[in-house]
């Protein structure tokens, strides 16, 4: 039976990507070695990371003056690393608190300087995106989490702040067009829309660096990582290769514009069913609903186990919601085909017929 993978992460990969990655795991391009055995300084891997970097720039239309890095440590390390590189101890950064990940970013940034939380949706369990956000003029930057995997909310458009933006795009990178010039740093753990866990994409504006007075650890200094081409130490060779395969696949699928259309169709279909079906209710404010992580509840929670059993019988996995919200969460990342969403919708409709 085909599995329909709605896990929030590590998440679904395109079938073509998995097949090609499996071949490389055994032997890479006839060289007699697995890709997992080759040197990160080898010409084979140099070609891989160079192409991956170039495709990121092409797909996201990255302007001059920005560098693309493939690092380790996930978004969780970037919570600290961004502030370490941009925020002096005597300066202030503004943070928008829209969920668990932004709260963790705030905690780490406080180790580096002053942090002002300029807006928060915590009062309603993060089920909306704050509006009319006022940022102090002296803020070095404003940090946002563009999509919130746990609570199913998303910035539908990015505010025009006067300050540079630092953005965690771990769960919606490559899902829609972005204006990179608005940002000092964009970072994203790969394991949602780009590749497997173990690799982190960072896009950094060179002009934003070198302005803090503290001495930076070499591994956490963006300038050093730029000079070394992301390879100050041994990089995550295999995850970067899978990211390259995904970037090639995204380009073949029509690039970011094509991806956006498919994501909107998937999300629209599922939200329409949630709103139509009397057994279910969405958790996020309608104007802020995520196109990546669709969260919903049963009006009668006692029916949850029965619904999960029906999902399992249809091959649906990863649909159970995070404990902070409960209910169900359908993560419809770039690699998910709409046919999997259609299967979930059919299960919801059949469940309605059995229980109404």
mmCIF file of C-alpha atoms in Angstrom, residues 72-282:
data_model
loop_
_atom_site.group_PDB
_atom_site.id
_atom_site.type_symbol
_atom_site.label_atom_id
_atom_site.label_comp_id
_atom_site.label_asym_id
_atom_site.label_seq_id
_atom_site.Cartn_x
_atom_site.Cartn_y
_atom_site.Cartn_z
ATOM 1 C CA UNK A 72 25.128 21.988 10.220
ATOM 2 C CA UNK A 73 23.256 22.245 13.513
ATOM 3 C CA UNK A 74 19.790 22.863 12.134
ATOM 4 C CA UNK A 75 17.707 25.985 12.665
ATOM 5 C CA UNK A 76 18.265 25.555 16.394
ATOM 6 C CA UNK A 77 21.932 26.540 16.016
ATOM 7 C CA UNK A 78 20.920 29.466 13.819
ATOM 8 C CA UNK A 79 18.768 30.846 16.654
ATOM 9 C CA UNK A 80 22.067 31.627 18.397
ATOM 10 C CA UNK A 81 24.406 32.054 15.440
ATOM 11 C CA UNK A 82 22.351 34.805 13.783
ATOM 12 C CA UNK A 83 22.294 36.916 16.955
ATOM 13 C CA UNK A 84 25.949 36.152 17.701
ATOM 14 C CA UNK A 85 26.973 37.604 14.334
ATOM 15 C CA UNK A 86 24.551 40.539 14.153
ATOM 16 C CA UNK A 87 23.697 41.683 17.697
ATOM 17 C CA UNK A 88 26.235 43.444 19.906
ATOM 18 C CA UNK A 89 25.756 43.150 23.657
ATOM 19 C CA UNK A 90 24.825 46.832 23.962
ATOM 20 C CA UNK A 91 22.368 46.770 21.050
ATOM 21 C CA UNK A 92 18.738 45.674 20.656
ATOM 22 C CA UNK A 93 17.026 43.275 18.266
ATOM 23 C CA UNK A 94 13.280 42.981 17.746
ATOM 24 C CA UNK A 95 11.587 39.573 17.707
ATOM 25 C CA UNK A 96 8.082 38.543 16.711
ATOM 26 C CA UNK A 97 6.865 35.613 18.813
ATOM 27 C CA UNK A 98 4.561 33.368 16.785
ATOM 28 C CA UNK A 99 5.239 29.952 18.293
ATOM 29 C CA UNK A 100 7.637 27.468 19.805
ATOM 30 C CA UNK A 101 10.507 28.058 17.385
ATOM 31 C CA UNK A 102 10.423 31.844 17.618
ATOM 32 C CA UNK A 103 10.296 31.517 21.418
ATOM 33 C CA UNK A 104 13.462 29.429 21.290
ATOM 34 C CA UNK A 105 15.106 31.970 18.988
ATOM 35 C CA UNK A 106 14.283 34.696 21.510
ATOM 36 C CA UNK A 107 15.842 32.695 24.330
ATOM 37 C CA UNK A 108 19.097 32.196 22.426
ATOM 38 C CA UNK A 109 19.328 35.802 21.200
ATOM 39 C CA UNK A 110 19.151 37.077 24.784
ATOM 40 C CA UNK A 111 22.587 35.516 25.303
ATOM 41 C CA UNK A 112 24.010 38.030 22.814
ATOM 42 C CA UNK A 113 22.267 41.349 23.480
ATOM 43 C CA UNK A 114 19.004 43.067 24.280
ATOM 44 C CA UNK A 115 15.857 41.518 22.853
ATOM 45 C CA UNK A 116 12.516 43.279 22.583
ATOM 46 C CA UNK A 117 9.498 41.121 21.760
ATOM 47 C CA UNK A 118 7.552 43.555 19.615
ATOM 48 C CA UNK A 119 4.549 41.314 18.961
ATOM 49 C CA UNK A 120 3.238 37.954 20.110
ATOM 50 C CA UNK A 121 0.288 35.667 19.491
ATOM 51 C CA UNK A 122 0.894 33.638 22.645
ATOM 52 C CA UNK A 123 -2.340 35.000 24.159
ATOM 53 C CA UNK A 124 -4.363 32.742 21.830
ATOM 54 C CA UNK A 125 -2.012 29.751 21.753
ATOM 55 C CA UNK A 126 -0.307 31.138 18.667
ATOM 56 C CA UNK A 127 -3.300 30.631 16.398
ATOM 57 C CA UNK A 128 -2.767 33.900 14.490
ATOM 58 C CA UNK A 129 -0.046 36.168 13.096
ATOM 59 C CA UNK A 130 0.254 39.583 14.795
ATOM 60 C CA UNK A 131 -0.579 42.584 12.631
ATOM 61 C CA UNK A 132 0.640 46.198 12.600
ATOM 62 C CA UNK A 133 3.959 45.299 14.203
ATOM 63 C CA UNK A 134 5.832 48.350 15.532
ATOM 64 C CA UNK A 135 9.612 47.929 15.588
ATOM 65 C CA UNK A 136 11.847 50.374 17.513
ATOM 66 C CA UNK A 137 13.989 52.550 15.268
ATOM 67 C CA UNK A 138 17.135 51.463 17.102
ATOM 68 C CA UNK A 139 16.585 47.742 16.488
ATOM 69 C CA UNK A 140 19.501 46.141 14.639
ATOM 70 C CA UNK A 141 17.107 43.759 12.917
ATOM 71 C CA UNK A 142 13.689 42.161 13.300
ATOM 72 C CA UNK A 143 13.415 38.376 13.508
ATOM 73 C CA UNK A 144 10.403 36.466 12.218
ATOM 74 C CA UNK A 145 9.471 32.828 11.746
ATOM 75 C CA UNK A 146 7.661 32.840 8.414
ATOM 76 C CA UNK A 147 5.757 29.575 8.949
ATOM 77 C CA UNK A 148 4.884 27.851 12.202
ATOM 78 C CA UNK A 149 4.850 24.083 11.876
ATOM 79 C CA UNK A 150 3.229 23.345 15.237
ATOM 80 C CA UNK A 151 0.428 25.892 15.179
ATOM 81 C CA UNK A 152 -0.294 26.037 11.441
ATOM 82 C CA UNK A 153 0.110 29.770 10.863
ATOM 83 C CA UNK A 154 2.110 31.612 8.225
ATOM 84 C CA UNK A 155 2.966 35.172 7.237
ATOM 85 C CA UNK A 156 0.947 35.481 4.031
ATOM 86 C CA UNK A 157 3.034 38.512 3.142
ATOM 87 C CA UNK A 158 6.157 39.889 4.775
ATOM 88 C CA UNK A 159 5.715 43.323 6.398
ATOM 89 C CA UNK A 160 7.765 46.213 5.047
ATOM 90 C CA UNK A 161 9.886 46.839 8.119
ATOM 91 C CA UNK A 162 12.343 49.733 8.105
ATOM 92 C CA UNK A 163 14.881 47.403 9.706
ATOM 93 C CA UNK A 164 16.580 44.423 8.063
ATOM 94 C CA UNK A 165 14.883 41.079 8.604
ATOM 95 C CA UNK A 166 16.303 37.833 9.905
ATOM 96 C CA UNK A 167 13.963 34.993 9.012
ATOM 97 C CA UNK A 168 13.584 31.366 9.964
ATOM 98 C CA UNK A 169 12.095 29.818 6.813
ATOM 99 C CA UNK A 170 12.688 26.206 7.791
ATOM 100 C CA UNK A 171 9.200 25.020 6.890
ATOM 101 C CA UNK A 172 8.285 27.157 3.878
ATOM 102 C CA UNK A 173 11.549 27.823 2.028
ATOM 103 C CA UNK A 174 11.131 27.248 -1.747
ATOM 104 C CA UNK A 175 7.338 27.065 -1.351
ATOM 105 C CA UNK A 176 6.691 30.569 -2.712
ATOM 106 C CA UNK A 177 8.641 33.517 -4.166
ATOM 107 C CA UNK A 178 10.561 35.712 -1.709
ATOM 108 C CA UNK A 179 12.372 39.034 -2.031
ATOM 109 C CA UNK A 180 15.775 38.099 -0.640
ATOM 110 C CA UNK A 181 16.875 41.752 -0.618
ATOM 111 C CA UNK A 182 14.606 42.380 2.393
ATOM 112 C CA UNK A 183 16.690 40.121 4.597
ATOM 113 C CA UNK A 184 20.064 40.200 6.311
ATOM 114 C CA UNK A 185 19.840 36.451 6.930
ATOM 115 C CA UNK A 186 17.501 33.681 5.840
ATOM 116 C CA UNK A 187 17.989 30.273 7.407
ATOM 117 C CA UNK A 188 16.221 26.957 7.013
ATOM 118 C CA UNK A 189 16.717 23.442 8.267
ATOM 119 C CA UNK A 190 16.666 21.237 5.181
ATOM 120 C CA UNK A 191 14.313 18.548 6.457
ATOM 121 C CA UNK A 192 11.017 20.091 5.363
ATOM 122 C CA UNK A 193 11.275 21.290 1.774
ATOM 123 C CA UNK A 194 14.897 20.814 0.749
ATOM 124 C CA UNK A 195 16.416 17.511 1.842
ATOM 125 C CA UNK A 196 17.141 15.240 4.789
ATOM 126 C CA UNK A 197 18.033 16.308 8.309
ATOM 127 C CA UNK A 198 21.684 17.199 8.858
ATOM 128 C CA UNK A 199 22.023 20.222 6.600
ATOM 129 C CA UNK A 200 20.991 23.844 7.099
ATOM 130 C CA UNK A 201 20.656 26.408 4.334
ATOM 131 C CA UNK A 202 21.752 29.954 5.198
ATOM 132 C CA UNK A 203 21.563 32.972 2.881
ATOM 133 C CA UNK A 204 23.481 35.881 4.377
ATOM 134 C CA UNK A 205 24.051 39.469 3.298
ATOM 135 C CA UNK A 206 27.785 40.108 3.397
ATOM 136 C CA UNK A 207 27.290 43.780 4.259
ATOM 137 C CA UNK A 208 25.566 42.837 7.507
ATOM 138 C CA UNK A 209 28.637 41.075 8.871
ATOM 139 C CA UNK A 210 31.682 42.299 10.778
ATOM 140 C CA UNK A 211 29.799 44.847 12.867
ATOM 141 C CA UNK A 212 29.837 43.206 16.310
ATOM 142 C CA UNK A 213 32.655 43.845 18.746
ATOM 143 C CA UNK A 214 32.820 40.350 20.222
ATOM 144 C CA UNK A 215 35.306 37.720 19.123
ATOM 145 C CA UNK A 216 33.437 34.979 17.281
ATOM 146 C CA UNK A 217 34.179 31.253 17.477
ATOM 147 C CA UNK A 218 35.465 30.163 14.081
ATOM 148 C CA UNK A 219 32.703 27.607 13.488
ATOM 149 C CA UNK A 220 30.027 30.198 14.265
ATOM 150 C CA UNK A 221 31.486 33.054 12.231
ATOM 151 C CA UNK A 222 29.606 33.521 8.941
ATOM 152 C CA UNK A 223 32.585 35.342 7.426
ATOM 153 C CA UNK A 224 34.842 32.348 8.000
ATOM 154 C CA UNK A 225 32.196 29.964 6.650
ATOM 155 C CA UNK A 226 31.889 32.145 3.545
ATOM 156 C CA UNK A 227 35.641 32.182 2.973
ATOM 157 C CA UNK A 228 35.803 28.394 3.320
ATOM 158 C CA UNK A 229 32.860 27.793 0.994
ATOM 159 C CA UNK A 230 30.796 26.185 3.784
ATOM 160 C CA UNK A 231 33.612 23.700 4.365
ATOM 161 C CA UNK A 232 35.537 25.064 7.351
ATOM 162 C CA UNK A 233 35.135 21.510 8.652
ATOM 163 C CA UNK A 234 33.843 18.322 7.039
ATOM 164 C CA UNK A 235 30.402 19.180 5.755
ATOM 165 C CA UNK A 236 27.354 16.925 5.565
ATOM 166 C CA UNK A 237 28.263 15.493 2.168
ATOM 167 C CA UNK A 238 25.312 13.181 1.571
ATOM 168 C CA UNK A 239 22.577 15.573 2.826
ATOM 169 C CA UNK A 240 23.974 18.353 0.626
ATOM 170 C CA UNK A 241 23.826 16.016 -2.365
ATOM 171 C CA UNK A 242 20.173 15.192 -1.617
ATOM 172 C CA UNK A 243 19.514 18.934 -1.378
ATOM 173 C CA UNK A 244 21.074 19.304 -4.841
ATOM 174 C CA UNK A 245 18.790 16.600 -6.207
ATOM 175 C CA UNK A 246 15.778 18.362 -4.686
ATOM 176 C CA UNK A 247 16.836 21.696 -6.153
ATOM 177 C CA UNK A 248 17.141 20.085 -9.586
ATOM 178 C CA UNK A 249 13.691 18.565 -9.111
ATOM 179 C CA UNK A 250 12.216 21.926 -8.092
ATOM 180 C CA UNK A 251 13.614 23.524 -11.229
ATOM 181 C CA UNK A 252 12.132 20.749 -13.366
ATOM 182 C CA UNK A 253 8.749 21.286 -11.703
ATOM 183 C CA UNK A 254 8.583 24.881 -12.877
ATOM 184 C CA UNK A 255 10.680 26.512 -10.196
ATOM 185 C CA UNK A 256 9.233 28.484 -7.310
ATOM 186 C CA UNK A 257 6.269 29.770 -9.327
ATOM 187 C CA UNK A 258 5.189 26.233 -10.172
ATOM 188 C CA UNK A 259 5.681 25.093 -6.603
ATOM 189 C CA UNK A 260 3.555 27.939 -5.284
ATOM 190 C CA UNK A 261 0.630 27.018 -7.543
ATOM 191 C CA UNK A 262 0.713 23.365 -6.470
ATOM 192 C CA UNK A 263 0.975 24.244 -2.788
ATOM 193 C CA UNK A 264 -1.965 26.617 -2.987
ATOM 194 C CA UNK A 265 -4.109 23.993 -4.709
ATOM 195 C CA UNK A 266 -3.317 21.376 -2.050
ATOM 196 C CA UNK A 267 -3.970 23.723 0.851
ATOM 197 C CA UNK A 268 -7.137 25.153 -0.655
ATOM 198 C CA UNK A 269 -8.639 21.703 -1.204
ATOM 199 C CA UNK A 270 -7.962 20.538 2.342
ATOM 200 C CA UNK A 271 -9.102 23.762 4.015
ATOM 201 C CA UNK A 272 -12.313 23.657 1.971
ATOM 202 C CA UNK A 273 -13.020 20.171 3.316
ATOM 203 C CA UNK A 274 -12.222 21.195 6.909
ATOM 204 C CA UNK A 275 -14.630 24.139 6.629
ATOM 205 C CA UNK A 276 -17.323 22.093 4.905
ATOM 206 C CA UNK A 277 -17.208 18.962 7.068
ATOM 207 C CA UNK A 278 -19.302 19.398 10.264
ATOM 208 C CA UNK A 279 -17.069 16.979 12.186
ATOM 209 C CA UNK A 280 -13.905 19.081 11.854
ATOM 210 C CA UNK A 281 -12.725 22.598 12.646
ATOM 211 C CA UNK A 282 -9.507 24.405 11.758
#
